[in-house]
Short mmCIF file of C-alpha atoms in Angstrom, two decimals:
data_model
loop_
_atom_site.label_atom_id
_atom_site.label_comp_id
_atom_site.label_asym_id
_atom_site.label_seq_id
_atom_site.Cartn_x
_atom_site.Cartn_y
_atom_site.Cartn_z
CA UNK A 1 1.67 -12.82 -29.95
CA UNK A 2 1.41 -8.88 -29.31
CA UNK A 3 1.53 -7.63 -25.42
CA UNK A 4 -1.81 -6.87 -25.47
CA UNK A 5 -2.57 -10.55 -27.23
CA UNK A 6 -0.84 -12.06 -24.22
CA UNK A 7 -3.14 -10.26 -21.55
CA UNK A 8 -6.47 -10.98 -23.07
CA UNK A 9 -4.98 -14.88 -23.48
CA UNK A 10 -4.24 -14.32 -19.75
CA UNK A 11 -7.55 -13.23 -18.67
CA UNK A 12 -9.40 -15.84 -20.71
CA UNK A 13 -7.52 -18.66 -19.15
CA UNK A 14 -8.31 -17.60 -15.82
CA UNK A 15 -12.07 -17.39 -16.18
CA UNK A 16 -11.90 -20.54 -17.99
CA UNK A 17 -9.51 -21.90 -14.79
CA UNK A 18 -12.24 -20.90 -12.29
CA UNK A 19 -14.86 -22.42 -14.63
CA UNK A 20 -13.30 -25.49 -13.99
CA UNK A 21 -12.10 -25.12 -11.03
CA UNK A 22 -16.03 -24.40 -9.14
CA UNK A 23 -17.07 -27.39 -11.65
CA UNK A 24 -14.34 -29.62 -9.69
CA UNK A 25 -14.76 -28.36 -6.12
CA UNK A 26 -17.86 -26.51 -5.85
CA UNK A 27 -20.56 -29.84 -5.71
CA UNK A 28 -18.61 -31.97 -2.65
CA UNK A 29 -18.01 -28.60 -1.07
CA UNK A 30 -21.27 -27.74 -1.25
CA UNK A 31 -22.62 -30.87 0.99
CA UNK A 32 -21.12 -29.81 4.19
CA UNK A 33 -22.96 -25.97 3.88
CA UNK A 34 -26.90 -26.58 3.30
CA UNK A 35 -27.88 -23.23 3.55
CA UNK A 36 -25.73 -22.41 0.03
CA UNK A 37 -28.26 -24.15 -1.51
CA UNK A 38 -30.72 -21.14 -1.17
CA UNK A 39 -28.80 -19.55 -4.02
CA UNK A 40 -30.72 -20.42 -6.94
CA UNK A 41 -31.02 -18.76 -10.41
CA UNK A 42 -34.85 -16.79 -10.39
CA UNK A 43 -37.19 -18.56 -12.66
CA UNK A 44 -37.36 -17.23 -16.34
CA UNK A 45 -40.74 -15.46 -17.01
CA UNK A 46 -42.41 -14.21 -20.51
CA UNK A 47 -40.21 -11.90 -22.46
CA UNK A 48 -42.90 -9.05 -22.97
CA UNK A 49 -46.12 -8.29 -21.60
CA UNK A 50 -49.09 -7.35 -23.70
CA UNK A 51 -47.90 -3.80 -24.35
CA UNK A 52 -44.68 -4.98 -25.01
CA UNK A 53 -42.82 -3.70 -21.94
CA UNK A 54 -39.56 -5.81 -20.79
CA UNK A 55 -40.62 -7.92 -17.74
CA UNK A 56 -38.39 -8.08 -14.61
CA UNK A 57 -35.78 -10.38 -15.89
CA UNK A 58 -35.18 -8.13 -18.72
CA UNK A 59 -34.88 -5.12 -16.78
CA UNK A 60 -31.99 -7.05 -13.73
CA UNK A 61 -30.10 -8.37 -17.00
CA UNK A 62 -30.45 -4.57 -18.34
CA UNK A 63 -29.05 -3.05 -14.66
CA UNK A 64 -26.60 -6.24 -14.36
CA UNK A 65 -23.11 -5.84 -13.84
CA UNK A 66 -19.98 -7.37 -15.39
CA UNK A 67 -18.11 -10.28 -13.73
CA UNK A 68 -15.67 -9.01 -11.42
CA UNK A 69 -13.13 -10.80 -9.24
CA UNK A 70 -9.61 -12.54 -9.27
CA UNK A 71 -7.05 -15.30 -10.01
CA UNK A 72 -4.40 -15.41 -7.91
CA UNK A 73 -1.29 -17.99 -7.08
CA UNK A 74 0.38 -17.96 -3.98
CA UNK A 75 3.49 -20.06 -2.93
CA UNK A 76 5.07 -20.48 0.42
CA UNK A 77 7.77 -22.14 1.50
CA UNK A 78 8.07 -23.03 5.52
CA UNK A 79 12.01 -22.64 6.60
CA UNK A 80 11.55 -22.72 10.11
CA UNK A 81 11.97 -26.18 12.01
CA UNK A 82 11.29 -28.91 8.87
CA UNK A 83 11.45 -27.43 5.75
CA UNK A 84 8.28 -27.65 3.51
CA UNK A 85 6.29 -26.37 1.11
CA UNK A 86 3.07 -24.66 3.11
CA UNK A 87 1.22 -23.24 0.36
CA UNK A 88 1.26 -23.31 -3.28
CA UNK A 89 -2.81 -22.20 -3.52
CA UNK A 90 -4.39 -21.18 -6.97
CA UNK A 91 -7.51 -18.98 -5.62
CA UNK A 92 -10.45 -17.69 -8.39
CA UNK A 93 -12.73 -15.47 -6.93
CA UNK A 94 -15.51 -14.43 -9.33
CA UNK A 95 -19.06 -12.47 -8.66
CA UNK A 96 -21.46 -10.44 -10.18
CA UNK A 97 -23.88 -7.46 -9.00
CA UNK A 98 -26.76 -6.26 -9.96
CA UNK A 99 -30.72 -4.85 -9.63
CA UNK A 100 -34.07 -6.01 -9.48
CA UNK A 101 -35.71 -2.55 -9.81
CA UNK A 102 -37.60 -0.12 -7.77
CA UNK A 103 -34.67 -0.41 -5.34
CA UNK A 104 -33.78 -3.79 -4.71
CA UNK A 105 -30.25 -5.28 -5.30
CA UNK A 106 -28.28 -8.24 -5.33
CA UNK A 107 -24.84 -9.74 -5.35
CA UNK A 108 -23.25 -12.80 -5.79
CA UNK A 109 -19.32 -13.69 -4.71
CA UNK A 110 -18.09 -17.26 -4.99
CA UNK A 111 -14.39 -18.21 -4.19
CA UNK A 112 -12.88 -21.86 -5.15
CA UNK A 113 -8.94 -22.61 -3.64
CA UNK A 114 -6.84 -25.62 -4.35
CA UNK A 115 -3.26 -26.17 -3.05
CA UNK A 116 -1.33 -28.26 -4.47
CA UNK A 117 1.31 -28.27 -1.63
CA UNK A 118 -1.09 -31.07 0.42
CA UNK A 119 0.01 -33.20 -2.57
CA UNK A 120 3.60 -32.19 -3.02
CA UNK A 121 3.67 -32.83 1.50
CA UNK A 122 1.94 -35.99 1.59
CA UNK A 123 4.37 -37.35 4.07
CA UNK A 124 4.67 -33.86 6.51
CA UNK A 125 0.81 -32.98 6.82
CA UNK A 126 -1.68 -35.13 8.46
CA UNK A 127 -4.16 -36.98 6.09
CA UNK A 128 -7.04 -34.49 7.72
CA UNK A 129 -5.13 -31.33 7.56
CA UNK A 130 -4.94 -32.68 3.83
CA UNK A 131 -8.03 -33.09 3.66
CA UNK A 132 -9.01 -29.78 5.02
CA UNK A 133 -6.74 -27.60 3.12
CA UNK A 134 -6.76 -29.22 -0.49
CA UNK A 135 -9.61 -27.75 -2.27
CA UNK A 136 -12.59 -25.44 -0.66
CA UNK A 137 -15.61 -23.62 -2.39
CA UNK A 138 -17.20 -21.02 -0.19
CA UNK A 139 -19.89 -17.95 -0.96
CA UNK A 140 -18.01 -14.90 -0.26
CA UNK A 141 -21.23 -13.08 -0.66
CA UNK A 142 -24.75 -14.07 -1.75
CA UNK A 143 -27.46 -11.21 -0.71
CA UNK A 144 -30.35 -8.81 -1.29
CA UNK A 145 -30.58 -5.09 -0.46
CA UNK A 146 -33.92 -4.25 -0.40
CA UNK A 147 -35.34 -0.50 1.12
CA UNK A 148 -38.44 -0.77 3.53
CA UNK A 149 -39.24 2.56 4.44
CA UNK A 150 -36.36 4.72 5.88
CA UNK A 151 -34.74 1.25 6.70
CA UNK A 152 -31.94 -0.73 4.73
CA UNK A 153 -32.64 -4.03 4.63
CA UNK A 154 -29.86 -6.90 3.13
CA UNK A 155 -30.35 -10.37 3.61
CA UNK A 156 -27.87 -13.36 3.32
CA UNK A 157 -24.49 -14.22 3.52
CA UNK A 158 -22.28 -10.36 4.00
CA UNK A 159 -19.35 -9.36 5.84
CA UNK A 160 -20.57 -7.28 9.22
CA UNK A 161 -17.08 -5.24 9.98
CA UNK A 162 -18.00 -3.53 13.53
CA UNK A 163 -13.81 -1.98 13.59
CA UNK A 164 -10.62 -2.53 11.91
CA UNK A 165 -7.48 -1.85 13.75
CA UNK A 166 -3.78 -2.62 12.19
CA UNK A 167 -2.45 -6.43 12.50
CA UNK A 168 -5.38 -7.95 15.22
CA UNK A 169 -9.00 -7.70 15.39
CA UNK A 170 -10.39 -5.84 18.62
CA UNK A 171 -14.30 -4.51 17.86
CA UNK A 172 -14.75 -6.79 14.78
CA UNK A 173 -16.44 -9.06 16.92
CA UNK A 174 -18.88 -10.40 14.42
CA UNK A 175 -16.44 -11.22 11.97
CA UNK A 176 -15.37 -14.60 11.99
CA UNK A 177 -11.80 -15.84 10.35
CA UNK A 178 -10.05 -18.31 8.33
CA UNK A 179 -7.04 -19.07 11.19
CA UNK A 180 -5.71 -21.18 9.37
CA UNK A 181 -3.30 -19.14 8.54
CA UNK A 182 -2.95 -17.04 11.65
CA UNK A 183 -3.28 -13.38 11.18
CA UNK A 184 -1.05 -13.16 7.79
CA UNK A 185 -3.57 -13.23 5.37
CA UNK A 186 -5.35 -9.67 4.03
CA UNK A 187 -8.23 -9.03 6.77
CA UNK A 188 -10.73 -8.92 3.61
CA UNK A 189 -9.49 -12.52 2.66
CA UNK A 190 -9.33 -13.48 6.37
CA UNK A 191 -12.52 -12.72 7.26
CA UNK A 192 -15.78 -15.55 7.07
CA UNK A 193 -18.96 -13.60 6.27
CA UNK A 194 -22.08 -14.61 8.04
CA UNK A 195 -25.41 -15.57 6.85
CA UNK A 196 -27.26 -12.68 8.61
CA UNK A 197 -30.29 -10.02 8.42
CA UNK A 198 -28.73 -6.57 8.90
CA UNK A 199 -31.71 -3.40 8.40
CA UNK A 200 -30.04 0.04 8.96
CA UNK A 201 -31.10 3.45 10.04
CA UNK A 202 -29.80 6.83 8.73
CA UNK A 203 -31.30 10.14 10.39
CA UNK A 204 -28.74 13.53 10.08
CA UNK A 205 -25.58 12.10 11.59
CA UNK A 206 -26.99 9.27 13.54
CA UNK A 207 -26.70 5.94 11.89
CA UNK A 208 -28.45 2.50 13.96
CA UNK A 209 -27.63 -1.12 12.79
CA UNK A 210 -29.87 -4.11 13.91
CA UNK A 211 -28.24 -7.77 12.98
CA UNK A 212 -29.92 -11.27 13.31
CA UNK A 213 -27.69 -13.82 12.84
CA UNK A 214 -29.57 -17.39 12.62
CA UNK A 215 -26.78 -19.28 11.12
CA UNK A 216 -23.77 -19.05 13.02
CA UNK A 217 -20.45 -19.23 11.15
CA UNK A 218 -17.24 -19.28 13.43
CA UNK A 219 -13.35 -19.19 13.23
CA UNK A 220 -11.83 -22.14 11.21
CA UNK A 221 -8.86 -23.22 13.21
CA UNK A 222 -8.34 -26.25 10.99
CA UNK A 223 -7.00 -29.63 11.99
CA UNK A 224 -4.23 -30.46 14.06
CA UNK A 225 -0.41 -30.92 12.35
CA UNK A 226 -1.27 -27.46 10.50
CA UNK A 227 1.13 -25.34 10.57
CA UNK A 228 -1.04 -22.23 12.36
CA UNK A 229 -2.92 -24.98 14.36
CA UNK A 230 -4.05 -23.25 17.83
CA UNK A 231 -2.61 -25.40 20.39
CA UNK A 232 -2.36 -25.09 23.79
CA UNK A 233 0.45 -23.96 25.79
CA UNK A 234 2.93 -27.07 26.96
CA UNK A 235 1.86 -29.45 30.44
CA UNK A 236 4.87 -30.95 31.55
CA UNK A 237 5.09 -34.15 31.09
CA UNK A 238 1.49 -34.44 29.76
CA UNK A 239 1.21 -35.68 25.94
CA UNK A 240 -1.62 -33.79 23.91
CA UNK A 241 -4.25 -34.46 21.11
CA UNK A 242 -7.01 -32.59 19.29
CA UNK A 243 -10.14 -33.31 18.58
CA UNK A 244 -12.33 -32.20 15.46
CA UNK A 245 -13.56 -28.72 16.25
CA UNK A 246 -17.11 -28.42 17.50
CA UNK A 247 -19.39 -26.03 15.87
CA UNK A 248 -22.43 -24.92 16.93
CA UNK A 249 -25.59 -26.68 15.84
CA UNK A 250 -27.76 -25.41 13.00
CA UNK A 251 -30.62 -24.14 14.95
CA UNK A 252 -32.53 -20.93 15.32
CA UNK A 253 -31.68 -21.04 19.42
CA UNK A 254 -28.12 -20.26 18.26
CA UNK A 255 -28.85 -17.14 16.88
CA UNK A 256 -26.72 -14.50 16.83
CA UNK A 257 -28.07 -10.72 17.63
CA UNK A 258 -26.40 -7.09 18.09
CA UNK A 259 -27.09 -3.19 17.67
CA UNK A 260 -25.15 -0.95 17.23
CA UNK A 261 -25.73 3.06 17.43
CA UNK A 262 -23.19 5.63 15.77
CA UNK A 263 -22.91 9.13 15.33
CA UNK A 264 -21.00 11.92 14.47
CA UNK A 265 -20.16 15.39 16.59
CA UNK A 266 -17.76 18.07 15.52
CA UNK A 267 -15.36 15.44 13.94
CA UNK A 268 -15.49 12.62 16.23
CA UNK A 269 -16.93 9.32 14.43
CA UNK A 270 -18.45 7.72 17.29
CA UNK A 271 -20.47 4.29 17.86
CA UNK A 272 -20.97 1.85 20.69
CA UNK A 273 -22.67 -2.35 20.33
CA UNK A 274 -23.84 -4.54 22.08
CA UNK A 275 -23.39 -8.47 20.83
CA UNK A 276 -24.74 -11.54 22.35
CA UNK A 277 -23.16 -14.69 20.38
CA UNK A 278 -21.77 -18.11 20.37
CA UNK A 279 -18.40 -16.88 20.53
CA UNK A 280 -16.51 -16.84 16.81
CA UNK A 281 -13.11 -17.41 19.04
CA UNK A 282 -12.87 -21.46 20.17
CA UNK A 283 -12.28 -22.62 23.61
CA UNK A 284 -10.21 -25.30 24.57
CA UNK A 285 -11.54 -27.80 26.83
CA UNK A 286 -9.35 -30.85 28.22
CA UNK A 287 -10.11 -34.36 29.40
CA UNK A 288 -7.44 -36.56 30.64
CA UNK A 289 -7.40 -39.95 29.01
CA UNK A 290 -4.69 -41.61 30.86
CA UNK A 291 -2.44 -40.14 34.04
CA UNK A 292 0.09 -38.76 30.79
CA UNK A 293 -2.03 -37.84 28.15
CA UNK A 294 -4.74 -35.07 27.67
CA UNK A 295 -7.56 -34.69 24.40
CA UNK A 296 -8.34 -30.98 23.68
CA UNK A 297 -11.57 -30.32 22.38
CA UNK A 298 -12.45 -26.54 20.74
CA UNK A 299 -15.90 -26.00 21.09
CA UNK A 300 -17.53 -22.47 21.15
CA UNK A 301 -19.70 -20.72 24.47
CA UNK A 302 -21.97 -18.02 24.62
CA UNK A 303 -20.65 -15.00 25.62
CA UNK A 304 -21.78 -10.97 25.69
CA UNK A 305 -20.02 -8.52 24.37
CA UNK A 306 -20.04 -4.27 24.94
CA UNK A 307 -17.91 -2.09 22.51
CA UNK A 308 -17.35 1.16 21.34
CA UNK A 309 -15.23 2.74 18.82
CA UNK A 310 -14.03 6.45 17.62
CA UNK A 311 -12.12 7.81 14.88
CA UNK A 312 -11.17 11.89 14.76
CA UNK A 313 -9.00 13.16 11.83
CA UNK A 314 -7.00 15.56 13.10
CA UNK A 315 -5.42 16.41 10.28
CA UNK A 316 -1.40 15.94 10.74
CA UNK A 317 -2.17 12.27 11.79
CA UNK A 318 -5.66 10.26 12.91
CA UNK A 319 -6.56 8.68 15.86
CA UNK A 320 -8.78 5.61 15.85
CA UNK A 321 -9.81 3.39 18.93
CA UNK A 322 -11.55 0.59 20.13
CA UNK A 323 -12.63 -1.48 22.92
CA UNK A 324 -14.41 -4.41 24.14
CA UNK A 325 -16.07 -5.37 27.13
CA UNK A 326 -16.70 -9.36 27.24
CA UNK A 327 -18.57 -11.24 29.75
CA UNK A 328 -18.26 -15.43 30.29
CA UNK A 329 -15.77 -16.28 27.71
CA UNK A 330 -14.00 -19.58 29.21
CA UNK A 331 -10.01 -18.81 29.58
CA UNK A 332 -7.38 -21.80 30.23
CA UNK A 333 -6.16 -22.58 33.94
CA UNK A 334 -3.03 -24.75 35.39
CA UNK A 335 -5.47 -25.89 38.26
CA UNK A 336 -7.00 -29.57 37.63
CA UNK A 337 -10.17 -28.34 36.74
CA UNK A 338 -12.33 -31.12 35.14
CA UNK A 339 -12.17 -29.16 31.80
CA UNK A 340 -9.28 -27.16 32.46
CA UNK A 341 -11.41 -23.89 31.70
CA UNK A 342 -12.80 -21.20 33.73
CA UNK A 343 -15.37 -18.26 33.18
CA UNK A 344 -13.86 -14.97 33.19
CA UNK A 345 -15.05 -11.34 32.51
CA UNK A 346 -12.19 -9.48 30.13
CA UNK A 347 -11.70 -5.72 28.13
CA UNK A 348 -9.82 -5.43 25.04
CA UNK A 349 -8.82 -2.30 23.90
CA UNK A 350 -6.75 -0.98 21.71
CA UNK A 351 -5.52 2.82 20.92
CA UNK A 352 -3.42 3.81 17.80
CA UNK A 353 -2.22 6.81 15.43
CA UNK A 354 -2.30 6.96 11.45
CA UNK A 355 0.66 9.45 10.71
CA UNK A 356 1.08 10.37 6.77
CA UNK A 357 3.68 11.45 5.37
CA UNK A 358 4.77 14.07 1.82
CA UNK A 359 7.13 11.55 0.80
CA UNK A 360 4.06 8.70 0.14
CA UNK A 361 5.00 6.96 3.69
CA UNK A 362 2.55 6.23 6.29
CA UNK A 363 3.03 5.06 10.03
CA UNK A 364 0.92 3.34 12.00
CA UNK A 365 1.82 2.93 15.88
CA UNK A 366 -0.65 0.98 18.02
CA UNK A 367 -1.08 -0.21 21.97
CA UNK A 368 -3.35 -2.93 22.75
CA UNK A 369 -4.23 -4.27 26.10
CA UNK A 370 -6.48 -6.93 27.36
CA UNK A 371 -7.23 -6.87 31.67
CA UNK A 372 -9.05 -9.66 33.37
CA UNK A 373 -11.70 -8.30 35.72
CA UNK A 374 -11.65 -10.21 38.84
CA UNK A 375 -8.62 -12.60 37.32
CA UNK A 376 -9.13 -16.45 38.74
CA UNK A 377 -5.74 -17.11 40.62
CA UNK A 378 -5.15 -20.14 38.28
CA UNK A 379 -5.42 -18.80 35.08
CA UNK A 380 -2.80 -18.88 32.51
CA UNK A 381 -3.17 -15.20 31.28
CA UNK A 382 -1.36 -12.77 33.32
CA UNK A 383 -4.25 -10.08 34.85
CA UNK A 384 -3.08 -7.49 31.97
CA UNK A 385 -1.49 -8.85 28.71
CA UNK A 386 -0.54 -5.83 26.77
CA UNK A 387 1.11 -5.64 23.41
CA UNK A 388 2.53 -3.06 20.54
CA UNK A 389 2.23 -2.94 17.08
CA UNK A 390 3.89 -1.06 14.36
CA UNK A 391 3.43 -0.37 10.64
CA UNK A 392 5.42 1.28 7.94
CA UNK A 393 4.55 1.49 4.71
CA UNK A 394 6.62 3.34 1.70
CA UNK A 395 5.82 3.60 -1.65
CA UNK A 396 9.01 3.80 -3.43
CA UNK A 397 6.52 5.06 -7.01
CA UNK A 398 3.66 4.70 -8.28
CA UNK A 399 4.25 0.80 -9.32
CA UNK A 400 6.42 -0.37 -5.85
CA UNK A 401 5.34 -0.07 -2.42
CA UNK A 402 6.89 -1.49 0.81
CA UNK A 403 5.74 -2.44 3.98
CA UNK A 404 6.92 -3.10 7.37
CA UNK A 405 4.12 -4.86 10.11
CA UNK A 406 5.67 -5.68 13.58
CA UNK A 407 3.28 -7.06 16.39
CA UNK A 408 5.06 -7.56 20.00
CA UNK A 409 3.67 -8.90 22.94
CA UNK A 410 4.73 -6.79 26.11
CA UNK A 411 3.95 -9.40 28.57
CA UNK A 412 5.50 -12.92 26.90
CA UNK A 413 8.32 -10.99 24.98
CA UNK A 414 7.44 -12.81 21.50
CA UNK A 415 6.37 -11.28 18.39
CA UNK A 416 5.50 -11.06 14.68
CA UNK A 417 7.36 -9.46 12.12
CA UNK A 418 5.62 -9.28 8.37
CA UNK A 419 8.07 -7.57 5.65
CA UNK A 420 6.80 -7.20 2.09
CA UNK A 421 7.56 -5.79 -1.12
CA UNK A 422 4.20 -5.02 -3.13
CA UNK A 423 4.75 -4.60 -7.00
CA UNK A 424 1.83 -3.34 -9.17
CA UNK A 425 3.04 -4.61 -13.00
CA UNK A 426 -0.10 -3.17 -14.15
CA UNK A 427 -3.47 -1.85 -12.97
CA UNK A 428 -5.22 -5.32 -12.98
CA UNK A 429 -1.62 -7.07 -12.13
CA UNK A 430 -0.01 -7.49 -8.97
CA UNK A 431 2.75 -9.46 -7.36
CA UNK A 432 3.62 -9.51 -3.67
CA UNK A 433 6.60 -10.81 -1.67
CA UNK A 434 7.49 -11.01 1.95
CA UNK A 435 8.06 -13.19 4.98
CA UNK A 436 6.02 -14.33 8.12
CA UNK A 437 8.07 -14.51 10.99
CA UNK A 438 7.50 -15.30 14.52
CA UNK A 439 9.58 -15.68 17.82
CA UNK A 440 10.18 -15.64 21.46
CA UNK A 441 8.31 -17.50 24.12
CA UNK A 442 7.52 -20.68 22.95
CA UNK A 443 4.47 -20.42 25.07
CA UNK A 444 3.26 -16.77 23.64
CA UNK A 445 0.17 -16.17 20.96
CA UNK A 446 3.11 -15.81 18.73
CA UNK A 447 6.08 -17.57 19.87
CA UNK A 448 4.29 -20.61 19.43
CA UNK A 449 4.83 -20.71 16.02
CA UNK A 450 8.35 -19.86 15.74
CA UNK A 451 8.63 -23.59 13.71
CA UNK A 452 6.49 -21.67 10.81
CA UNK A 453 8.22 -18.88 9.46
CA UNK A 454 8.02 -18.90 6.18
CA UNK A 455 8.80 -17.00 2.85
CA UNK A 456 6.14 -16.44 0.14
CA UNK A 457 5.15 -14.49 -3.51
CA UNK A 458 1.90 -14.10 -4.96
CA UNK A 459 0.74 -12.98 -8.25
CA UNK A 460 -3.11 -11.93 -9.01
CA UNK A 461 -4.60 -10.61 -11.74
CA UNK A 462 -7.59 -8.68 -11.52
CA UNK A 463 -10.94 -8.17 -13.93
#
């Protein structure tokens, strides 16, 4: 078989893989999301009309796009604490775009994982963290652009992305995540779109965005024994267990809503938000079941939320920032609190440089900070709990590129330290290898998972 045989073989057997694959996973997956089943194929209609001219199904199949998407297979391999597979996760991502005429659009994105590694660990992982991480189908994105007026209108399930800073989110507050995997997944992989109504506004350089979110999606922590589970820091002498996280109830009094107003003057990109929300971010609440033993339950509050971010390109490097200003979000305490929480008011900022480089280098330096306004006397967090992060990325030619992430906390002296080594075989392959480490304070939003570092290598192919 000729090289070029080999690729097309390739790329048949992975559309015929994710055939299978949705075919497999997509109709149980499908139960536990009803609102996926308001993607529907349009009903055919006549061919021609009288004069012969195509109808609209003609004309979207004329203006529709290829399938685009990916096939990708990522193993891990956990060397921290007990040694164990983590991940070996075959993940097809396929969609297609296209247009309905007179300016309406539309796009479809479905994604179907399975990992075999929750068979290979049968006796390391929980039956329900097996359960939760086998196989998944989920609508990346399934919407409708439609003009009305001088508005943009889209409709369904999209990603929202309010800021992007390097290794954390700060402004992205709409955004919720797969946390499954703590922060070491690609943010665009990472990050759960919402089923939402978003209509935007474009006058000169002022730009206004007005979201309505009735269907509420929010972070997936998973199930406790994962290896990125969230827990909660140590009680001495106090055994713990996790219940199921609770998500919010499917009703149109927990919608979402936000604006947000941006502009731009003499080079500064500008824009401020408010959000009020069930918070994406879980809460841990605590009942004592016996004088030694506690049952943690996430659940999710409402909360407000005012931001702003800028961005100004000044040439020799660019400076981006963001910050958050969040009102009622319920924080751990060491006090015997019935539910262990308490309501505190909190900003999150965060500050950083983009410095390029001749030699095809880039470095990214970053301070974060979060301060407790009014801090409660028994809560866990320390009043300010600052942090640095730092990324370097090199690309050795046009084919091999390496990259350096390190994220430190200031405060609890533990960290995360991401090398990888990113190898582009061709333009539609590419195969990535690196490590997720963690350490320090046991305690820390890192050092508690210094038992999961872990080495890994992916391969995708692209069409």
């Amino acid at each position: 078989m000729t090289h070029f045989d080999l690729l097309s073989a390739l790329r048949r057997l992975s559309l015929a893989a994710l055939t299978l694959a949705i075919l497999l996973v997509a109709r149980p997956a499908l139960a536990a999301d009803p609102l996926d089943d308001l993607f529907v194929e349009p009903a055919p209609e006549a061919a021609s009309d009288a004069q012969g001219k195509p109808k609209a199904d003609e004309e979207a199949s004329s203006s529709m796009s290829g399938w685009r998407g990916f096939s990708q297979f990522e193993l891990a391999r956990t060397v921290a604490g007990n040694s164990h597979w983590s991940k070996a996760r075959w993940r097809n991502e396929l969609g297609r775009s296209g247009s309905f005429g007179q300016g309406i659009k539309w796009k479809a994105v479905g994604r179907v994982d399975y990992d075999f590694a929750y068979g290979w660990e049968s006796d390391f992982y929980p039956a329900a963290v097996r359960d939760d991480r086998r196989s998944e189908f989920a609508w990346r994105e399934v919407y409708l652009d439609m003009p009305v007026g001088d508005v943009e209108l889209r409709l369904g399930r999209q990603h929202i992305v309010w800021g992007e800073m390097v290794g954390l989110f700060f402004a992205d507050v709409v955004s919720a995540r797969d946390m499954r995997e703590f922060f070491t997944q690609e943010f665009d992989q990472q990050r759960i779109p919402q089923w939402a109504a978003r209509a935007e506004y474009f006058k000169n350089d002022w730009r206004a965005e007005l979201i309505w979110v009735p269907y509420v999606s929010v972070d997936n922590i998973g199930r406790f024994g994962g290896d990125f589970y969230l827990t909660q820091p140590d009680l001495q002498g106090i055994s713990a267990t996790y219940d199921a996280q609770v998500r919010p109830d499917r009703k149109l009094s927990n919608s979402n809503y936000g604006l947000r107003v941006g502009t731009l003057v003499q080079g500064w990109d500008l824009a401020a938000f408010y959000y009020r929300s069930l918070d994406v971010n879980p809460t841990f609440s605590r009942r004592f079941v016996a004088p030694t033993a506690v049952v943690y339950t996430p659940r999710h509050d409402w909360i407000h939320q005012y931001g702003g971010t800028l961005t100004k390109d000044f040439g020799s490097f660019l400076l981006k920032a963001e910050a958050v200003l969040t009102y009622d979000r319920y924080l751990p305490v060491s006090s015997a609190r019935p539910d262990g929480l308490v309501r505190q008011d909190m900003v999150d900022y965060a500050i950083g440089i983009d410095i390029p480089f001749m030699s095809e280098s880039r470095l990214n330096l970053q301070y974060f900070e979060r301060a407790h306004m009014d801090k409660a006397p028994d809560l866990l967090a320390s009043r300010r709990e600052n942090g640095m992060a730092v990324l370097y990325n090199h690309k050795f030619d046009e084919r091999l590129e390496g990259e350096l992430l390190w994220v430190q906390s200031l405060v609890r002296n533990d960290y995360m330290f991401r090398p990888k080594l990113i190898w582009r075989v061709q333009s539609n392959w590419r195969a990535q290898f690196g490590a997720d480490l963690f350490g320090g304070n046991s305690n820390g939003y890192f050092g508690r998972f210094g038992n999961s570092d872990r080495y890994y290598g992916e391969l995708r192919y692209s069409f």
